[in-house]
Amino acid sequence: MMKTMKMALWQNLVTRMAVTGLVAAGVISPVLANTFGDKEVNQNNFIAVATPLAMQGNYQLLVIEQISSKRNCWSTFNSRPQRVNLLLLNFDFTDICRRSTDSNGYSIRAGGEDIGMQYRLRLQKQGSEVVLLGRSIQGTEFEIGRTNGLADGPMKIQLNPRWRFTKQTYNGETTGRIYFTSDRSLPALTE
């Protein structure tokens, strides 16, 4: 199973790089390049977490998917912000939990389009909370979610209304990549 997942991720990366290169070279249009779709998922099987890094005020985005009911991958504490106990760190979570820690595992989808090549996910401390943003190279950004407070340790990112998790599909086949998805178009998000 793990070997299959690694192969799917590798194929996804190679495909994305090839398509991006062909679009940049003008060989194919961006419209034809968008062969990636999405599939609705049970929202209770996913969590986005802001995990503090050693450097004060910096956070890493962690997305966890519960893929089996054998053991819980996480638990939360009812507090503000909602704290997260990363249970998957205490056992071999192979075939039970899927953990994504970078853009190889998650991306943004807006208005029916994969915009992961244009916008990257970024956590930023703003006042007394951590905000999840989609940010372009040019600095245009939009908010996807927030922690609703600060605490020591991992915190749950509450997705804003109109945002949800979906899984990426490629030519109809589900990949391991997770989307932060909004049905709103990119222009509507950046107004």
PDB file of C-alpha atoms in Angstrom:
ATOM      1  CA  MET A   1       0.000   0.000   0.000  1.00  0.00           C
ATOM      2  CA  MET A   2       2.773   2.459   0.957  1.00  0.00           C
ATOM      3  CA  LYS A   3       4.672   1.621  -2.233  1.00  0.00           C
ATOM      4  CA  THR A   4       1.495   2.278  -4.261  1.00  0.00           C
ATOM      5  CA  MET A   5       0.979   5.624  -2.502  1.00  0.00           C
ATOM      6  CA  LYS A   6       4.577   6.666  -3.164  1.00  0.00           C
ATOM      7  CA  MET A   7       4.239   5.693  -6.829  1.00  0.00           C
ATOM      8  CA  ALA A   8       0.964   7.655  -7.125  1.00  0.00           C
ATOM      9  CA  LEU A   9       2.581  10.724  -5.549  1.00  0.00           C
ATOM     10  CA  TRP A  10       5.610  10.419  -7.841  1.00  0.00           C
ATOM     11  CA  GLN A  11       3.397  10.061 -10.916  1.00  0.00           C
ATOM     12  CA  ASN A  12       1.314  13.042  -9.777  1.00  0.00           C
ATOM     13  CA  LEU A  13       4.426  15.191  -9.342  1.00  0.00           C
ATOM     14  CA  VAL A  14       5.915  14.179 -12.696  1.00  0.00           C
ATOM     15  CA  THR A  15       2.598  14.784 -14.455  1.00  0.00           C
ATOM     16  CA  ARG A  16       2.176  18.214 -12.853  1.00  0.00           C
ATOM     17  CA  MET A  17       5.747  19.206 -13.754  1.00  0.00           C
ATOM     18  CA  ALA A  18       5.303  18.042 -17.348  1.00  0.00           C
ATOM     19  CA  VAL A  19       1.973  19.828 -17.767  1.00  0.00           C
ATOM     20  CA  THR A  20       3.374  23.014 -16.206  1.00  0.00           C
ATOM     21  CA  GLY A  21       6.355  22.918 -18.579  1.00  0.00           C
ATOM     22  CA  LEU A  22       4.132  22.403 -21.610  1.00  0.00           C
ATOM     23  CA  VAL A  23       1.873  25.287 -20.573  1.00  0.00           C
ATOM     24  CA  ALA A  24       4.883  27.563 -19.985  1.00  0.00           C
ATOM     25  CA  ALA A  25       6.328  26.643 -23.381  1.00  0.00           C
ATOM     26  CA  GLY A  26       3.005  27.426 -25.042  1.00  0.00           C
ATOM     27  CA  VAL A  27       2.631  23.871 -26.328  1.00  0.00           C
ATOM     28  CA  ILE A  28      -0.750  23.383 -24.633  1.00  0.00           C
ATOM     29  CA  SER A  29      -3.206  25.859 -23.190  1.00  0.00           C
ATOM     30  CA  PRO A  30      -3.940  26.170 -19.446  1.00  0.00           C
ATOM     31  CA  VAL A  31      -7.512  25.044 -20.198  1.00  0.00           C
ATOM     32  CA  LEU A  32      -6.304  21.733 -21.651  1.00  0.00           C
ATOM     33  CA  ALA A  33      -3.787  21.354 -18.836  1.00  0.00           C
ATOM     34  CA  ASN A  34      -6.494  21.310 -16.187  1.00  0.00           C
ATOM     35  CA  THR A  35      -7.223  17.577 -16.275  1.00  0.00           C
ATOM     36  CA  PHE A  36      -7.347  17.458 -12.489  1.00  0.00           C
ATOM     37  CA  GLY A  37     -10.739  17.125 -10.836  1.00  0.00           C
ATOM     38  CA  ASP A  38     -11.909  16.685  -7.283  1.00  0.00           C
ATOM     39  CA  LYS A  39     -13.963  14.209  -5.295  1.00  0.00           C
ATOM     40  CA  GLU A  40     -16.103  15.008  -2.271  1.00  0.00           C
ATOM     41  CA  VAL A  41     -15.006  13.397   1.006  1.00  0.00           C
ATOM     42  CA  ASN A  42     -16.266  12.956   4.557  1.00  0.00           C
ATOM     43  CA  GLN A  43     -15.065  16.163   6.248  1.00  0.00           C
ATOM     44  CA  ASN A  44     -14.764  14.371   9.623  1.00  0.00           C
ATOM     45  CA  ASN A  45     -11.899  12.287   8.204  1.00  0.00           C
ATOM     46  CA  PHE A  46      -9.642  15.336   7.737  1.00  0.00           C
ATOM     47  CA  ILE A  47      -8.034  17.968   9.919  1.00  0.00           C
ATOM     48  CA  ALA A  48      -5.732  20.897   9.161  1.00  0.00           C
ATOM     49  CA  VAL A  49      -3.272  21.672  11.955  1.00  0.00           C
ATOM     50  CA  ALA A  50      -0.949  24.585  12.650  1.00  0.00           C
ATOM     51  CA  THR A  51       2.113  23.057  14.325  1.00  0.00           C
ATOM     52  CA  PRO A  52       4.590  25.429  15.950  1.00  0.00           C
ATOM     53  CA  LEU A  53       8.181  25.353  14.716  1.00  0.00           C
ATOM     54  CA  ALA A  54      11.263  25.956  16.849  1.00  0.00           C
ATOM     55  CA  MET A  55      11.455  29.545  15.605  1.00  0.00           C
ATOM     56  CA  GLN A  56       8.994  31.582  17.679  1.00  0.00           C
ATOM     57  CA  GLY A  57       5.902  32.637  15.737  1.00  0.00           C
ATOM     58  CA  ASN A  58       6.426  30.265  12.788  1.00  0.00           C
ATOM     59  CA  TYR A  59       4.081  27.387  12.008  1.00  0.00           C
ATOM     60  CA  GLN A  60       3.943  24.432   9.646  1.00  0.00           C
ATOM     61  CA  LEU A  61       0.733  23.245   8.005  1.00  0.00           C
ATOM     62  CA  LEU A  62      -0.070  19.598   8.640  1.00  0.00           C
ATOM     63  CA  VAL A  63      -3.080  17.872   7.066  1.00  0.00           C
ATOM     64  CA  ILE A  64      -4.118  14.491   8.439  1.00  0.00           C
ATOM     65  CA  GLU A  65      -6.557  12.053   6.866  1.00  0.00           C
ATOM     66  CA  GLN A  66      -8.143   9.224   8.862  1.00  0.00           C
ATOM     67  CA  ILE A  67      -8.127   6.355   6.338  1.00  0.00           C
ATOM     68  CA  SER A  68      -8.990   3.471   8.686  1.00  0.00           C
ATOM     69  CA  SER A  69     -10.980   3.227  11.911  1.00  0.00           C
ATOM     70  CA  LYS A  70      -8.414   0.926  13.597  1.00  0.00           C
ATOM     71  CA  ARG A  71      -7.079   3.779  15.750  1.00  0.00           C
ATOM     72  CA  ASN A  72      -7.740   7.501  15.963  1.00  0.00           C
ATOM     73  CA  CYS A  73      -5.125   9.639  14.228  1.00  0.00           C
ATOM     74  CA  TRP A  74      -5.857  12.710  16.382  1.00  0.00           C
ATOM     75  CA  SER A  75      -8.054  14.049  19.134  1.00  0.00           C
ATOM     76  CA  THR A  76      -9.025  17.618  19.944  1.00  0.00           C
ATOM     77  CA  PHE A  77      -9.602  19.537  23.146  1.00  0.00           C
ATOM     78  CA  ASN A  78     -12.608  21.827  23.403  1.00  0.00           C
ATOM     79  CA  SER A  79     -10.817  25.079  23.974  1.00  0.00           C
ATOM     80  CA  ARG A  80     -10.213  28.294  22.096  1.00  0.00           C
ATOM     81  CA  PRO A  81      -8.170  27.679  20.052  1.00  0.00           C
ATOM     82  CA  GLN A  82      -8.975  24.013  19.641  1.00  0.00           C
ATOM     83  CA  ARG A  83      -5.846  22.088  20.605  1.00  0.00           C
ATOM     84  CA  VAL A  84      -4.859  18.918  18.757  1.00  0.00           C
ATOM     85  CA  ASN A  85      -3.315  15.782  20.211  1.00  0.00           C
ATOM     86  CA  LEU A  86      -1.407  14.123  17.340  1.00  0.00           C
ATOM     87  CA  LEU A  87      -2.118  10.492  18.286  1.00  0.00           C
ATOM     88  CA  LEU A  88      -0.538   9.156  15.063  1.00  0.00           C
ATOM     89  CA  LEU A  89       2.884  10.038  16.502  1.00  0.00           C
ATOM     90  CA  ASN A  90       2.438   7.254  19.081  1.00  0.00           C
ATOM     91  CA  PHE A  91       2.017   4.258  16.750  1.00  0.00           C
ATOM     92  CA  ASP A  92       2.818   2.953  13.271  1.00  0.00           C
ATOM     93  CA  PHE A  93       0.103   4.756  11.340  1.00  0.00           C
ATOM     94  CA  THR A  94       0.667   2.956   8.022  1.00  0.00           C
ATOM     95  CA  ASP A  95      -2.731   2.220   6.391  1.00  0.00           C
ATOM     96  CA  ILE A  96      -4.492   4.044   9.261  1.00  0.00           C
ATOM     97  CA  CYS A  97      -3.581   7.708   8.810  1.00  0.00           C
ATOM     98  CA  ARG A  98      -2.217   9.772   5.937  1.00  0.00           C
ATOM     99  CA  ARG A  99      -0.074  12.783   6.870  1.00  0.00           C
ATOM    100  CA  SER A 100       0.668  15.605   4.442  1.00  0.00           C
ATOM    101  CA  THR A 101       3.287  18.193   5.360  1.00  0.00           C
ATOM    102  CA  ASP A 102       3.929  20.115   2.128  1.00  0.00           C
ATOM    103  CA  SER A 103       2.619  20.998  -1.325  1.00  0.00           C
ATOM    104  CA  ASN A 104       3.246  17.445  -2.540  1.00  0.00           C
ATOM    105  CA  GLY A 105       0.311  16.381  -0.355  1.00  0.00           C
ATOM    106  CA  TYR A 106      -2.075  19.327  -0.500  1.00  0.00           C
ATOM    107  CA  SER A 107      -3.099  22.211  -2.719  1.00  0.00           C
ATOM    108  CA  ILE A 108      -5.873  24.747  -3.395  1.00  0.00           C
ATOM    109  CA  ARG A 109      -8.867  24.329  -5.696  1.00  0.00           C
ATOM    110  CA  ALA A 110     -11.156  27.277  -6.475  1.00  0.00           C
ATOM    111  CA  GLY A 111     -14.087  27.594  -8.851  1.00  0.00           C
ATOM    112  CA  GLY A 112     -13.483  24.110 -10.247  1.00  0.00           C
ATOM    113  CA  GLU A 113      -9.804  24.736 -11.030  1.00  0.00           C
ATOM    114  CA  ASP A 114      -6.567  23.526  -9.456  1.00  0.00           C
ATOM    115  CA  ILE A 115      -4.759  26.788  -8.605  1.00  0.00           C
ATOM    116  CA  GLY A 116      -1.856  25.162  -6.772  1.00  0.00           C
ATOM    117  CA  MET A 117       0.650  26.367  -9.364  1.00  0.00           C
ATOM    118  CA  GLN A 118      -0.434  29.992  -8.856  1.00  0.00           C
ATOM    119  CA  TYR A 119      -1.185  30.027  -5.116  1.00  0.00           C
ATOM    120  CA  ARG A 120       0.630  28.372  -2.226  1.00  0.00           C
ATOM    121  CA  LEU A 121      -0.744  27.619   1.217  1.00  0.00           C
ATOM    122  CA  ARG A 122       0.874  29.666   3.953  1.00  0.00           C
ATOM    123  CA  LEU A 123       0.384  29.959   7.715  1.00  0.00           C
ATOM    124  CA  GLN A 124       0.866  33.419   9.162  1.00  0.00           C
ATOM    125  CA  LYS A 125       0.532  34.650  12.712  1.00  0.00           C
ATOM    126  CA  GLN A 126      -1.821  37.643  12.764  1.00  0.00           C
ATOM    127  CA  GLY A 127      -2.348  39.180  16.182  1.00  0.00           C
ATOM    128  CA  SER A 128      -3.553  36.485  18.560  1.00  0.00           C
ATOM    129  CA  GLU A 129      -4.197  33.711  16.027  1.00  0.00           C
ATOM    130  CA  VAL A 130      -2.711  31.849  13.072  1.00  0.00           C
ATOM    131  CA  VAL A 131      -4.331  32.324   9.659  1.00  0.00           C
ATOM    132  CA  LEU A 132      -4.196  29.926   6.700  1.00  0.00           C
ATOM    133  CA  LEU A 133      -3.771  31.888   3.473  1.00  0.00           C
ATOM    134  CA  GLY A 134      -3.579  31.198  -0.217  1.00  0.00           C
ATOM    135  CA  ARG A 135      -0.822  33.495  -1.476  1.00  0.00           C
ATOM    136  CA  SER A 136       0.508  34.124  -4.984  1.00  0.00           C
ATOM    137  CA  ILE A 137       4.088  35.002  -5.887  1.00  0.00           C
ATOM    138  CA  GLN A 138       2.872  38.559  -6.529  1.00  0.00           C
ATOM    139  CA  GLY A 139       1.530  38.776  -2.961  1.00  0.00           C
ATOM    140  CA  THR A 140      -2.197  38.520  -3.715  1.00  0.00           C
ATOM    141  CA  GLU A 141      -3.828  36.507  -0.967  1.00  0.00           C
ATOM    142  CA  PHE A 142      -7.095  35.216   0.422  1.00  0.00           C
ATOM    143  CA  GLU A 143      -8.027  33.589   3.724  1.00  0.00           C
ATOM    144  CA  ILE A 144      -8.960  29.913   3.977  1.00  0.00           C
ATOM    145  CA  GLY A 145      -9.136  29.395   7.742  1.00  0.00           C
ATOM    146  CA  ARG A 146      -7.848  30.378  11.172  1.00  0.00           C
ATOM    147  CA  THR A 147      -7.060  28.958  14.605  1.00  0.00           C
ATOM    148  CA  ASN A 148      -9.274  31.412  16.546  1.00  0.00           C
ATOM    149  CA  GLY A 149      -6.596  31.987  19.179  1.00  0.00           C
ATOM    150  CA  LEU A 150      -3.069  30.960  20.110  1.00  0.00           C
ATOM    151  CA  ALA A 151      -1.811  28.108  22.291  1.00  0.00           C
ATOM    152  CA  ASP A 152       1.349  26.123  22.861  1.00  0.00           C
ATOM    153  CA  GLY A 153       1.383  23.059  20.651  1.00  0.00           C
ATOM    154  CA  PRO A 154      -0.647  21.996  17.622  1.00  0.00           C
ATOM    155  CA  MET A 155      -3.888  23.896  16.928  1.00  0.00           C
ATOM    156  CA  LYS A 156      -6.818  23.020  14.674  1.00  0.00           C
ATOM    157  CA  ILE A 157      -7.362  25.346  11.735  1.00  0.00           C
ATOM    158  CA  GLN A 158     -11.079  26.048  11.434  1.00  0.00           C
ATOM    159  CA  LEU A 159     -11.898  26.336   7.737  1.00  0.00           C
ATOM    160  CA  ASN A 160     -13.886  29.434   6.807  1.00  0.00           C
ATOM    161  CA  PRO A 161     -17.422  29.049   5.448  1.00  0.00           C
ATOM    162  CA  ARG A 162     -17.430  27.940   1.801  1.00  0.00           C
ATOM    163  CA  TRP A 163     -14.155  26.007   2.267  1.00  0.00           C
ATOM    164  CA  ARG A 164     -13.906  22.224   2.591  1.00  0.00           C
ATOM    165  CA  PHE A 165     -11.559  19.317   1.972  1.00  0.00           C
ATOM    166  CA  THR A 166     -11.765  17.299  -1.267  1.00  0.00           C
ATOM    167  CA  LYS A 167      -9.458  14.739  -2.866  1.00  0.00           C
ATOM    168  CA  GLN A 168      -7.745  15.323  -6.189  1.00  0.00           C
ATOM    169  CA  THR A 169      -8.624  13.187  -9.178  1.00  0.00           C
ATOM    170  CA  TYR A 170      -6.571  12.777 -12.336  1.00  0.00           C
ATOM    171  CA  ASN A 171      -8.420  11.496 -15.397  1.00  0.00           C
ATOM    172  CA  GLY A 172     -11.128  10.188 -13.050  1.00  0.00           C
ATOM    173  CA  GLU A 173      -8.771   8.327 -10.674  1.00  0.00           C
ATOM    174  CA  THR A 174      -8.434   9.531  -7.071  1.00  0.00           C
ATOM    175  CA  THR A 175      -4.894  10.529  -6.075  1.00  0.00           C
ATOM    176  CA  GLY A 176      -3.535  10.969  -2.548  1.00  0.00           C
ATOM    177  CA  ARG A 177      -3.475  14.773  -2.864  1.00  0.00           C
ATOM    178  CA  ILE A 178      -5.826  16.801  -0.664  1.00  0.00           C
ATOM    179  CA  TYR A 179      -7.457  20.011  -1.827  1.00  0.00           C
ATOM    180  CA  PHE A 180      -8.585  22.960   0.236  1.00  0.00           C
ATOM    181  CA  THR A 181     -11.625  23.619  -1.958  1.00  0.00           C
ATOM    182  CA  SER A 182     -13.940  26.560  -2.538  1.00  0.00           C
ATOM    183  CA  ASP A 183     -16.627  26.727  -5.205  1.00  0.00           C
ATOM    184  CA  ARG A 184     -15.961  30.465  -5.533  1.00  0.00           C
ATOM    185  CA  SER A 185     -13.839  31.545  -8.500  1.00  0.00           C
ATOM    186  CA  LEU A 186     -10.336  32.923  -8.043  1.00  0.00           C
ATOM    187  CA  PRO A 187     -11.416  36.484  -8.938  1.00  0.00           C
ATOM    188  CA  ALA A 188     -14.183  36.295  -6.315  1.00  0.00           C
ATOM    189  CA  LEU A 189     -11.692  35.084  -3.670  1.00  0.00           C
ATOM    190  CA  THR A 190      -9.220  37.895  -4.342  1.00  0.00           C
ATOM    191  CA  GLU A 191     -11.728  40.807  -4.494  1.00  0.00           C
TER     192      GLU A 191
END
